mmCIF file of N, CA and C in Angstrom:
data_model
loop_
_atom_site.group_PDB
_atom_site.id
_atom_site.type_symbol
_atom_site.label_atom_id
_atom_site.label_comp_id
_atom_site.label_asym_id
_atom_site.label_seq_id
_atom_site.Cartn_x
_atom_site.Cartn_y
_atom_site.Cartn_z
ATOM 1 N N UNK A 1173 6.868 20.759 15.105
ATOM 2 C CA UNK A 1173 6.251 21.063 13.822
ATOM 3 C C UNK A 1173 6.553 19.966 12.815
ATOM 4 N N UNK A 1174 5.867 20.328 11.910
ATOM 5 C CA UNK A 1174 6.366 18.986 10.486
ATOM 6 C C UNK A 1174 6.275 19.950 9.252
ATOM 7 N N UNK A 1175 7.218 19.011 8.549
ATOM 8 C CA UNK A 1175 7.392 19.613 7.130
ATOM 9 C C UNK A 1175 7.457 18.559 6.338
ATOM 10 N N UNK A 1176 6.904 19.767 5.110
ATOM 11 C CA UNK A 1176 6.703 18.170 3.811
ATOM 12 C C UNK A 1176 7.445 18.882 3.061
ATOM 13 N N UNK A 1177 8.677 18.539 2.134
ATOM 14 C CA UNK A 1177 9.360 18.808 1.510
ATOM 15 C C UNK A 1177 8.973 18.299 -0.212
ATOM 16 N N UNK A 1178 8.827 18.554 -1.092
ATOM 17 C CA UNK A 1178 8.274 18.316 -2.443
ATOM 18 C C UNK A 1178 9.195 18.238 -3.339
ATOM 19 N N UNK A 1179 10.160 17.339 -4.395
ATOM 20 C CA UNK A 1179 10.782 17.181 -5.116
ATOM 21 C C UNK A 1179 10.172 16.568 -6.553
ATOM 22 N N UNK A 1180 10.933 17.130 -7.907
ATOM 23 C CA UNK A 1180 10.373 16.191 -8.799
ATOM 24 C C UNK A 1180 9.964 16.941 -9.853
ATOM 25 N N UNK A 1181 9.560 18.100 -9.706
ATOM 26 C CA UNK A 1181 8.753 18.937 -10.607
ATOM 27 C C UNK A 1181 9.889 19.102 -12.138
ATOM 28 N N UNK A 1182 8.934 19.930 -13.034
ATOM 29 C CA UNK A 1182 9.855 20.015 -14.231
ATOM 30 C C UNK A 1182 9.298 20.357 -15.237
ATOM 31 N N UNK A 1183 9.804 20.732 -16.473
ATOM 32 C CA UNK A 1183 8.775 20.741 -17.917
ATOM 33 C C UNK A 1183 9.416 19.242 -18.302
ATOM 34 N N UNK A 1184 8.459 18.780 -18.815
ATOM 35 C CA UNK A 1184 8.484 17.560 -19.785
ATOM 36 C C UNK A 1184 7.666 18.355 -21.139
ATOM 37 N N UNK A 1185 7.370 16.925 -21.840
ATOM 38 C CA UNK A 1185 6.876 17.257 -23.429
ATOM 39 C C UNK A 1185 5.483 16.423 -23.163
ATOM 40 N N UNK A 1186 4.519 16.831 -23.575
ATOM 41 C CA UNK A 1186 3.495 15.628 -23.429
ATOM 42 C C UNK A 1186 3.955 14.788 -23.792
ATOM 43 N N UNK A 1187 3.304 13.395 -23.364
ATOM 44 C CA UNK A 1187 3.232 12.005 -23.544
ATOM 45 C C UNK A 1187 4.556 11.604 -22.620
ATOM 46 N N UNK A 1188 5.522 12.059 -21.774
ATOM 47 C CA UNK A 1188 6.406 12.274 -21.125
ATOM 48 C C UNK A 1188 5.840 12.044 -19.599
ATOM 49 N N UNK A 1189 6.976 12.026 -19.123
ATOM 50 C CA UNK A 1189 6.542 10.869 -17.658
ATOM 51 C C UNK A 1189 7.815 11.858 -16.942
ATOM 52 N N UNK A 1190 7.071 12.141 -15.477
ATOM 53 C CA UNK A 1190 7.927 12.742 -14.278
ATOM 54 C C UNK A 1190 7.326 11.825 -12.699
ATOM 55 N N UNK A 1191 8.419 11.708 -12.234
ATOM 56 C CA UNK A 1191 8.048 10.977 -10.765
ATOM 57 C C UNK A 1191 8.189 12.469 -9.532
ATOM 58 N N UNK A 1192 7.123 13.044 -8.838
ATOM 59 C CA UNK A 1192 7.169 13.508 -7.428
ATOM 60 C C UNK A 1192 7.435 12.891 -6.428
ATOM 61 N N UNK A 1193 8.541 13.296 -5.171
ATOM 62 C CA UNK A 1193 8.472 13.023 -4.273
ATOM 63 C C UNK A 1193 8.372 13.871 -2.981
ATOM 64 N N UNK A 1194 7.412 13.318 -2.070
ATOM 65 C CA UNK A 1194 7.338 14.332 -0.729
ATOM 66 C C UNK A 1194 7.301 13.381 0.247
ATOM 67 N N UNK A 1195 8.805 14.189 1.537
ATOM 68 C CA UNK A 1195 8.960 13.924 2.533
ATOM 69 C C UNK A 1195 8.763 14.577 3.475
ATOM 70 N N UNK A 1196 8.093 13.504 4.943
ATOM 71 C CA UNK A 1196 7.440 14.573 5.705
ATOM 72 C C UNK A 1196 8.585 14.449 6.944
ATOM 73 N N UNK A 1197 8.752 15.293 7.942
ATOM 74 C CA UNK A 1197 9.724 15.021 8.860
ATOM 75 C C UNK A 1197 9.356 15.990 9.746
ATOM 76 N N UNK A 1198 10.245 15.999 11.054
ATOM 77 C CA UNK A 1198 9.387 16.557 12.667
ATOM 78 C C UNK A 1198 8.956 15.642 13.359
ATOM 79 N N UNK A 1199 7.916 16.560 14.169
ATOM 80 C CA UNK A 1199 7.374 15.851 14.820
ATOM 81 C C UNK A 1199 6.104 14.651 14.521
ATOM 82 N N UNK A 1200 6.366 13.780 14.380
ATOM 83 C CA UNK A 1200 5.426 12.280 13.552
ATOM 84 C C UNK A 1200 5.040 11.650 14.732
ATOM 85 N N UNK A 1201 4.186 11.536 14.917
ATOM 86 C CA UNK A 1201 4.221 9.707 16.054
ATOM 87 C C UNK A 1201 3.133 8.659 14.792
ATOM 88 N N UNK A 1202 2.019 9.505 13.844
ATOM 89 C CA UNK A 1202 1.882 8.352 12.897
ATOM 90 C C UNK A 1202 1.322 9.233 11.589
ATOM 91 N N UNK A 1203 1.459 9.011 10.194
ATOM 92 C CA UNK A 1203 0.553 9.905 9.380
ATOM 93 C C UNK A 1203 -0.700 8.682 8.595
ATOM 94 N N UNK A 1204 -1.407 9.483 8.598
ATOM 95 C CA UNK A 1204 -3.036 8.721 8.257
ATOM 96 C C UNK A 1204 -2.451 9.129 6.990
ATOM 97 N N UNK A 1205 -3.696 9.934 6.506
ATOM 98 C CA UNK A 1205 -3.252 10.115 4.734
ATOM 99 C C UNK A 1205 -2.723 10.491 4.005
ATOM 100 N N UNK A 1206 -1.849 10.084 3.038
ATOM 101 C CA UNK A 1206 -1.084 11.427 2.015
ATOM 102 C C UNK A 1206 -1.747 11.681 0.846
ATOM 103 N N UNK A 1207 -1.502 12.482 -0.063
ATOM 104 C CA UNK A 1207 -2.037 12.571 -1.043
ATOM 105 C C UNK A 1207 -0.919 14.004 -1.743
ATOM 106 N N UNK A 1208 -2.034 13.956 -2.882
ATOM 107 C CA UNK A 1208 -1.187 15.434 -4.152
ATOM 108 C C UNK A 1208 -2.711 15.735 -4.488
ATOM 109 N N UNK A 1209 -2.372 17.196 -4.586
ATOM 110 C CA UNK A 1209 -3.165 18.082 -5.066
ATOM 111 C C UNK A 1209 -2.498 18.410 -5.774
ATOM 112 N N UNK A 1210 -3.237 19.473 -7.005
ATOM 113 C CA UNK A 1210 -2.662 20.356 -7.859
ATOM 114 C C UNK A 1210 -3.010 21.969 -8.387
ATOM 115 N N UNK A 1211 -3.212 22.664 -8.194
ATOM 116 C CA UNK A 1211 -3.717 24.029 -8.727
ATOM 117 C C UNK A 1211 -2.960 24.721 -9.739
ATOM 118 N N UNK A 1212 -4.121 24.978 -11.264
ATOM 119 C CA UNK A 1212 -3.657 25.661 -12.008
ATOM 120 C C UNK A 1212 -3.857 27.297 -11.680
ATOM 121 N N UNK A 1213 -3.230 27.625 -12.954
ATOM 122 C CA UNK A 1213 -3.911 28.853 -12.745
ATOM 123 C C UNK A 1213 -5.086 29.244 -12.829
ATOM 124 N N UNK A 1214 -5.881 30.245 -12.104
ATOM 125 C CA UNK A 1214 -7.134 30.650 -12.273
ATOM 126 C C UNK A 1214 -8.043 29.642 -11.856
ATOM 127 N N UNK A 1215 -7.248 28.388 -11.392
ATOM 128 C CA UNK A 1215 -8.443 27.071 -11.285
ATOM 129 C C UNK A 1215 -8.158 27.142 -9.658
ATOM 130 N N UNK A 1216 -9.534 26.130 -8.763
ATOM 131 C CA UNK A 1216 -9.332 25.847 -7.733
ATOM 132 C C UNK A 1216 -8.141 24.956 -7.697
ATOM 133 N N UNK A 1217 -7.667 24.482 -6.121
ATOM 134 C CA UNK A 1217 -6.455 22.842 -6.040
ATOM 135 C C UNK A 1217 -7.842 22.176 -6.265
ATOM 136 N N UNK A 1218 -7.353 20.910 -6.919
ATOM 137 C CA UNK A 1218 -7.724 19.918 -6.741
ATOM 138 C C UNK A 1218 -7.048 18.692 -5.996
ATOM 139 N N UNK A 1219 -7.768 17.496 -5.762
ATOM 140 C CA UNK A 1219 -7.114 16.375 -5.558
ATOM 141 C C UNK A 1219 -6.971 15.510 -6.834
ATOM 142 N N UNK A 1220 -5.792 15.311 -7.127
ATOM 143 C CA UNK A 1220 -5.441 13.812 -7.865
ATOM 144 C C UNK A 1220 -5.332 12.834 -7.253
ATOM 145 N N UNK A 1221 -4.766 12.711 -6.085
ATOM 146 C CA UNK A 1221 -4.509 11.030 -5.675
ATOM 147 C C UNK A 1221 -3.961 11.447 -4.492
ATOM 148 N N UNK A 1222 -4.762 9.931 -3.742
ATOM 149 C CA UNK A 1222 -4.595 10.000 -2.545
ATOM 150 C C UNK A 1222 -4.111 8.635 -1.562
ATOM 151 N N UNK A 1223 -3.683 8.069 -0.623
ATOM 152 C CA UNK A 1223 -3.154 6.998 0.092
ATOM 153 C C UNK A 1223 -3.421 6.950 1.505
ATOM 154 N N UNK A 1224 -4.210 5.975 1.467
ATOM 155 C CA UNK A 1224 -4.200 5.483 2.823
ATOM 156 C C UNK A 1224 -3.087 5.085 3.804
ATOM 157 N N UNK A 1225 -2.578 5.159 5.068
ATOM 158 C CA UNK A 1225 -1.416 4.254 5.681
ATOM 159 C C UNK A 1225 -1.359 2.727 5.034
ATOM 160 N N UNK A 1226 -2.410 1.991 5.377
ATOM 161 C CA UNK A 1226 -2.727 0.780 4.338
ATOM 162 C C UNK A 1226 -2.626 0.808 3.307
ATOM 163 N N UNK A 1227 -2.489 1.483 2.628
ATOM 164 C CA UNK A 1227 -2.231 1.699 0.559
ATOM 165 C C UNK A 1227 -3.745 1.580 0.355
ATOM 166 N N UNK A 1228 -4.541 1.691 0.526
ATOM 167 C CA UNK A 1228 -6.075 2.229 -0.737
ATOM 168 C C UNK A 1228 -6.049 3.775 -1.085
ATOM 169 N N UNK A 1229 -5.762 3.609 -2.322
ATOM 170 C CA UNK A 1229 -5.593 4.583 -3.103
ATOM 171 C C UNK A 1229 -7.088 5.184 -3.498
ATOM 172 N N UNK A 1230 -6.909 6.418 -4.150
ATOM 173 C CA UNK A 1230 -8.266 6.777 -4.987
ATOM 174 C C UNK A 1230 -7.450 8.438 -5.759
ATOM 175 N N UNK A 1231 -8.210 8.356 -7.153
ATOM 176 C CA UNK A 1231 -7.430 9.277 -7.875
ATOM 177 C C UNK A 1231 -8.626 10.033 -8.818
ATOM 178 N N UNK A 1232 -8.359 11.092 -8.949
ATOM 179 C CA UNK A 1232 -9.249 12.137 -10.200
ATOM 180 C C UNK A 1232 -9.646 11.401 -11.250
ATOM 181 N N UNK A 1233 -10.694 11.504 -11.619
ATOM 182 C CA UNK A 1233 -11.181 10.708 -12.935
ATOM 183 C C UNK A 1233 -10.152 10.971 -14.108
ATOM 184 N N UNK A 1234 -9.591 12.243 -13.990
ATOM 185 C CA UNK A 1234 -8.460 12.580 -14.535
ATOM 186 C C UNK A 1234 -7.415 12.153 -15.040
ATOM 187 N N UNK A 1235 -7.052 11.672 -13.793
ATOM 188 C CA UNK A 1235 -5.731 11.073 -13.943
ATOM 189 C C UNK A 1235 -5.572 9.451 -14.055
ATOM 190 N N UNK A 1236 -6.801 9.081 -13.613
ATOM 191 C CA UNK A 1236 -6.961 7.361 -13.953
ATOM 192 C C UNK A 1236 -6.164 6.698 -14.886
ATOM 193 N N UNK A 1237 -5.465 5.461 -14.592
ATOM 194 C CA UNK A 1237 -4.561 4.965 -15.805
ATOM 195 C C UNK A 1237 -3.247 5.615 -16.072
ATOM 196 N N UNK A 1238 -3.122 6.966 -15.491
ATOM 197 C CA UNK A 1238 -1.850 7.301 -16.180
ATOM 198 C C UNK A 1238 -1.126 7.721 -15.317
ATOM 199 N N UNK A 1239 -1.827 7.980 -13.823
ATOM 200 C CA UNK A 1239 -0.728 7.962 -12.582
ATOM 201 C C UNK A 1239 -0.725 7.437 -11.719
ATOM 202 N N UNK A 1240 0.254 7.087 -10.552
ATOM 203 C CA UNK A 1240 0.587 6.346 -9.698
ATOM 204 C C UNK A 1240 0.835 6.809 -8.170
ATOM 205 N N UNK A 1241 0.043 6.775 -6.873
ATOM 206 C CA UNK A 1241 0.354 7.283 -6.142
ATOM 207 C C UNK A 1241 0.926 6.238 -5.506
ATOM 208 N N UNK A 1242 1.714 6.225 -4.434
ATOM 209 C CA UNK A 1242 2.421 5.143 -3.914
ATOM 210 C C UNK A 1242 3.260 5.695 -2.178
ATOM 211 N N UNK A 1243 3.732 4.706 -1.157
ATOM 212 C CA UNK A 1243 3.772 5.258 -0.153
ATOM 213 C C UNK A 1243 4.928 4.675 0.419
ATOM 214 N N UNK A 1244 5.970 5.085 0.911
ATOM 215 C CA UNK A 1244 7.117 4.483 2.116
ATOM 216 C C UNK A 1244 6.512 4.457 3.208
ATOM 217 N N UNK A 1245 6.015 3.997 4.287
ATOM 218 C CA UNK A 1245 5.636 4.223 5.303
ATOM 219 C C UNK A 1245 7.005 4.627 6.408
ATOM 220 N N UNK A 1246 8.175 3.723 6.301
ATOM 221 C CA UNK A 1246 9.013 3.817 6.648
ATOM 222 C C UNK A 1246 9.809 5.142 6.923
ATOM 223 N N UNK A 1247 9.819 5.925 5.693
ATOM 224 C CA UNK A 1247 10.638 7.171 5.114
ATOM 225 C C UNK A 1247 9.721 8.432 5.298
ATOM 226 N N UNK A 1248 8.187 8.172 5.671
ATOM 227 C CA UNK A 1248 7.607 9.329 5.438
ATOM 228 C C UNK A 1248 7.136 9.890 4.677
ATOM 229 N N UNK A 1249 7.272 9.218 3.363
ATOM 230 C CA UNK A 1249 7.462 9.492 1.834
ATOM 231 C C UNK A 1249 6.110 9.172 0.979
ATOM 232 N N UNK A 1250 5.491 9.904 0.288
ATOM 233 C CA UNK A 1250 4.656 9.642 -0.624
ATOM 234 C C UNK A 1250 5.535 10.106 -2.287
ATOM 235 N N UNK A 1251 5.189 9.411 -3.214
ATOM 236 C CA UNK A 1251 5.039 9.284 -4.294
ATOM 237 C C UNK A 1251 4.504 9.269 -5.690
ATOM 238 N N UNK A 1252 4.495 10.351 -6.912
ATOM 239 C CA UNK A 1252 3.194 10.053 -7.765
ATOM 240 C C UNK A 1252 4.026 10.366 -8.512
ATOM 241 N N UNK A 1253 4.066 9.269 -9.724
ATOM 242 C CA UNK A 1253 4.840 8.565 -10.777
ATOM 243 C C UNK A 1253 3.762 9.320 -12.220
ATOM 244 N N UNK A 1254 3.934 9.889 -12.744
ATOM 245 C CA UNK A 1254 3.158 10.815 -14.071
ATOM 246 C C UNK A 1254 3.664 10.507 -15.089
ATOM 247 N N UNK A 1255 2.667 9.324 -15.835
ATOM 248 C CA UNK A 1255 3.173 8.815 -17.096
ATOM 249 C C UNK A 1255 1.899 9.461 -18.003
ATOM 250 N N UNK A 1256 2.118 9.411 -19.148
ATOM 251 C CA UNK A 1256 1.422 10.297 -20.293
ATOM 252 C C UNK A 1256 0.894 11.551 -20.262
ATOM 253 N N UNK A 1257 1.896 12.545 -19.542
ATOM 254 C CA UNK A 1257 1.537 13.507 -19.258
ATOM 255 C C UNK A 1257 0.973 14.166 -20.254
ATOM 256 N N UNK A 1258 0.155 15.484 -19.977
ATOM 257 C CA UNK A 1258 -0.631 16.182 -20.881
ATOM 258 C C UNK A 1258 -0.653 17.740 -20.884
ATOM 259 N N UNK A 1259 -1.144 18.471 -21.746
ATOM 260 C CA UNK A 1259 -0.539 19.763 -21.083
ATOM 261 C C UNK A 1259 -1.804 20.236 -20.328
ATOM 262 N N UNK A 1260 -3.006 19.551 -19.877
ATOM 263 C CA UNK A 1260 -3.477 20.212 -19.103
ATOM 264 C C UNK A 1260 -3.129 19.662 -17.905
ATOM 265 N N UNK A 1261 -2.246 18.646 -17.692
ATOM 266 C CA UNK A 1261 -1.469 18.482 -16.441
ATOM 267 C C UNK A 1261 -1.057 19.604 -15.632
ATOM 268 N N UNK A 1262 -0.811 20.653 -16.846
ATOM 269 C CA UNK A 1262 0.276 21.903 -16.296
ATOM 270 C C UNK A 1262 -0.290 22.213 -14.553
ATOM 271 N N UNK A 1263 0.227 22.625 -13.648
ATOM 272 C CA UNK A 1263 0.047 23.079 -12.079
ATOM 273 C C UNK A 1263 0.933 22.798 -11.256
ATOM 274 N N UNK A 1264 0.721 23.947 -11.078
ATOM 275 C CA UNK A 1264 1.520 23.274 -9.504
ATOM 276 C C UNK A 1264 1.180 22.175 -8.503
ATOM 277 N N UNK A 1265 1.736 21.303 -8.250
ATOM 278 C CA UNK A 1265 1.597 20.120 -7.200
ATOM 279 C C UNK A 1265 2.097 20.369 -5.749
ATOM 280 N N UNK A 1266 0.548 19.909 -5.272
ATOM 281 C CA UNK A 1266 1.155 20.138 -3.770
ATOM 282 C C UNK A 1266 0.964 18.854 -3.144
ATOM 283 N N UNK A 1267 1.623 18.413 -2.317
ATOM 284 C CA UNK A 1267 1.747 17.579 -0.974
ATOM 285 C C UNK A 1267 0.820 17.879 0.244
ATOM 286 N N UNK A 1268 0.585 16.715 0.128
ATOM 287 C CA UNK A 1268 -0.331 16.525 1.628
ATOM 288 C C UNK A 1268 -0.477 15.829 2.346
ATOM 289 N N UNK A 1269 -0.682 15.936 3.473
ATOM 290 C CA UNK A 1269 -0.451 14.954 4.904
ATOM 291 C C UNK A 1269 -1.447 14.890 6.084
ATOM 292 N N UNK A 1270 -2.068 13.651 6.721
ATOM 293 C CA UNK A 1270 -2.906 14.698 7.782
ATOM 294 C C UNK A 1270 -1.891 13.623 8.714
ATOM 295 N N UNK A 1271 -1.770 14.365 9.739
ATOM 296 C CA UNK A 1271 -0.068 13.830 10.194
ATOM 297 C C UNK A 1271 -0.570 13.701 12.159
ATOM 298 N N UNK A 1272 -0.231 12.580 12.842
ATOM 299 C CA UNK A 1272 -1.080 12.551 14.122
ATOM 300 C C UNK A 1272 0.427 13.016 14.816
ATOM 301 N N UNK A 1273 0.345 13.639 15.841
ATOM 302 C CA UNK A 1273 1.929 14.435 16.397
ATOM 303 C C UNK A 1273 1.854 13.855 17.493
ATOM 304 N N UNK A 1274 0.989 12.940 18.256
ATOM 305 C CA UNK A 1274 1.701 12.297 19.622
ATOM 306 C C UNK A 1274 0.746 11.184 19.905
ATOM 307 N N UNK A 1275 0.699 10.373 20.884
ATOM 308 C CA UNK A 1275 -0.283 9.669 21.137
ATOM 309 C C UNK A 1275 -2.371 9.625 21.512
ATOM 310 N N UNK A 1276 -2.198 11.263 21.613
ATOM 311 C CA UNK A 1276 -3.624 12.003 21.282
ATOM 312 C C UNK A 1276 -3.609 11.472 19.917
ATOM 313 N N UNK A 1277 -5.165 11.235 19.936
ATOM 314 C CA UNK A 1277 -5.668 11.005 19.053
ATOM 315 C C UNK A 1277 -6.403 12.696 17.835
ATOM 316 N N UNK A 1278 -5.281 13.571 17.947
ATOM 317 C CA UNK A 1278 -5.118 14.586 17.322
ATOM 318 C C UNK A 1278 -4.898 14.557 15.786
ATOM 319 N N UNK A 1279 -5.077 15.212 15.060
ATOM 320 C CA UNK A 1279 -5.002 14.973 13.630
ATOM 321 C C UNK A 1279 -4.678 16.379 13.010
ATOM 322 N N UNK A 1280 -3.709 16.978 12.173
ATOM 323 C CA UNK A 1280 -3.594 17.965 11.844
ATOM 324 C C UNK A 1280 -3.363 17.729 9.713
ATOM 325 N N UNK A 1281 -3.612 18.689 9.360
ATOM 326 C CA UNK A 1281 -3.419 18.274 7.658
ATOM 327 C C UNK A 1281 -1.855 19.244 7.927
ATOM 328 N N UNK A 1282 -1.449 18.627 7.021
ATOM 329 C CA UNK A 1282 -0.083 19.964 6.292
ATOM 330 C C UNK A 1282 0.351 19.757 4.962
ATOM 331 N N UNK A 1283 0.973 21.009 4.695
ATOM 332 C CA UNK A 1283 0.973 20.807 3.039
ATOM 333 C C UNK A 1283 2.355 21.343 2.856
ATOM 334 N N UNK A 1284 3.104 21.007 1.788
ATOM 335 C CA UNK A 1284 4.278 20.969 1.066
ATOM 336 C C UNK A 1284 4.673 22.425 0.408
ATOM 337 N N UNK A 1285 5.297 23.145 0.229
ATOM 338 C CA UNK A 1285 5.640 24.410 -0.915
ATOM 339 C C UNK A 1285 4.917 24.202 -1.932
ATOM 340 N N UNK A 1286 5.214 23.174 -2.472
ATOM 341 C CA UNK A 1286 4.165 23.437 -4.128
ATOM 342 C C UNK A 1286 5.553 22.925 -4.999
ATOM 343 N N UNK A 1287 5.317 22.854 -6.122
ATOM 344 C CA UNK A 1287 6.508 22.201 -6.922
ATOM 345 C C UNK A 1287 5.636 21.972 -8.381
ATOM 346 N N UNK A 1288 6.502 22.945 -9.558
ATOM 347 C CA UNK A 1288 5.782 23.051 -10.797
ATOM 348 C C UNK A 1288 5.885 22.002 -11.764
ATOM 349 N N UNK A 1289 5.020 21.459 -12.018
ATOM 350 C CA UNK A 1289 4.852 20.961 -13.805
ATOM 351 C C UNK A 1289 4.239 21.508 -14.268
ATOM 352 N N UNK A 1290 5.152 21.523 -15.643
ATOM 353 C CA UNK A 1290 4.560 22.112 -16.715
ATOM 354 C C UNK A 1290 4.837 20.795 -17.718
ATOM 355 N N UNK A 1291 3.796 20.474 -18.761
ATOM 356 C CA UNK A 1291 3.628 19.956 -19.941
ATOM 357 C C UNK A 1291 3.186 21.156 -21.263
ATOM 358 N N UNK A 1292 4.780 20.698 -22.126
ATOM 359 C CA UNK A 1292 4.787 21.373 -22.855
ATOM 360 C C UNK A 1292 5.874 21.288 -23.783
ATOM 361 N N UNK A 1293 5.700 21.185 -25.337
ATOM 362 C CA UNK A 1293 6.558 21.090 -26.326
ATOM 363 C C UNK A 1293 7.265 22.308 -26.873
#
């Protein structure tokens, strides 16, 4: 199995900056994409940002300019760095992975617990 573990969450104040981190671990032989979603309340998840193994990124019109997705390949690890936060930032953030588990050319997604921000003074 694999697990993505999610660190990072928090209240900040708008205009305030928090870094997420999610690590994936198990069974790996390679992971294609990571990314963060987020779901508020009452709202669908969305995607904010996403990473290729190669690093091509792509992010919510949303969040353009003010966040950072980023990748360890090494560690397993994806990254999203949240500078000028806002309070409709507020959601929960989830982790995501589509994660290949052996030399089949198999592909499975998995996702993280969830981990809260809130923006708010």
């Amino acid at each position: 199995q694999v697990q993505l573990v999610e660190s990072g969450g928090g209240l900040v104040q708008p205009g305030g900056s928090l870094r997420l981190s999610c690590a994936a671990s198990g069974s790996i032989f390679s992971i294609n994409a990571m990314g963060w979603y987020r779901q508020a309340p009452g709202k669908q998840r969305e995607l904010v940002a996403a990473i290729t193994s190669g690093g091509s990124t792509n992010y919510a019109d949303s969040v353009k300019g003010r966040f950072t997705i980023s990748r360890d390949n090494g560690k397993n690890t994806v990254y999203l760095q949240m500078n000028s936060l806002k309070p409709e930032d507020t959601a929960v953030y989830y982790c995501n992975a589509a994660v290949q588990r052996s030399w089949r050319p198999l592909v499975d997604d998995y996702w993280g617990q969830g981990t809260q921000v809130t923006v708010s003074s």
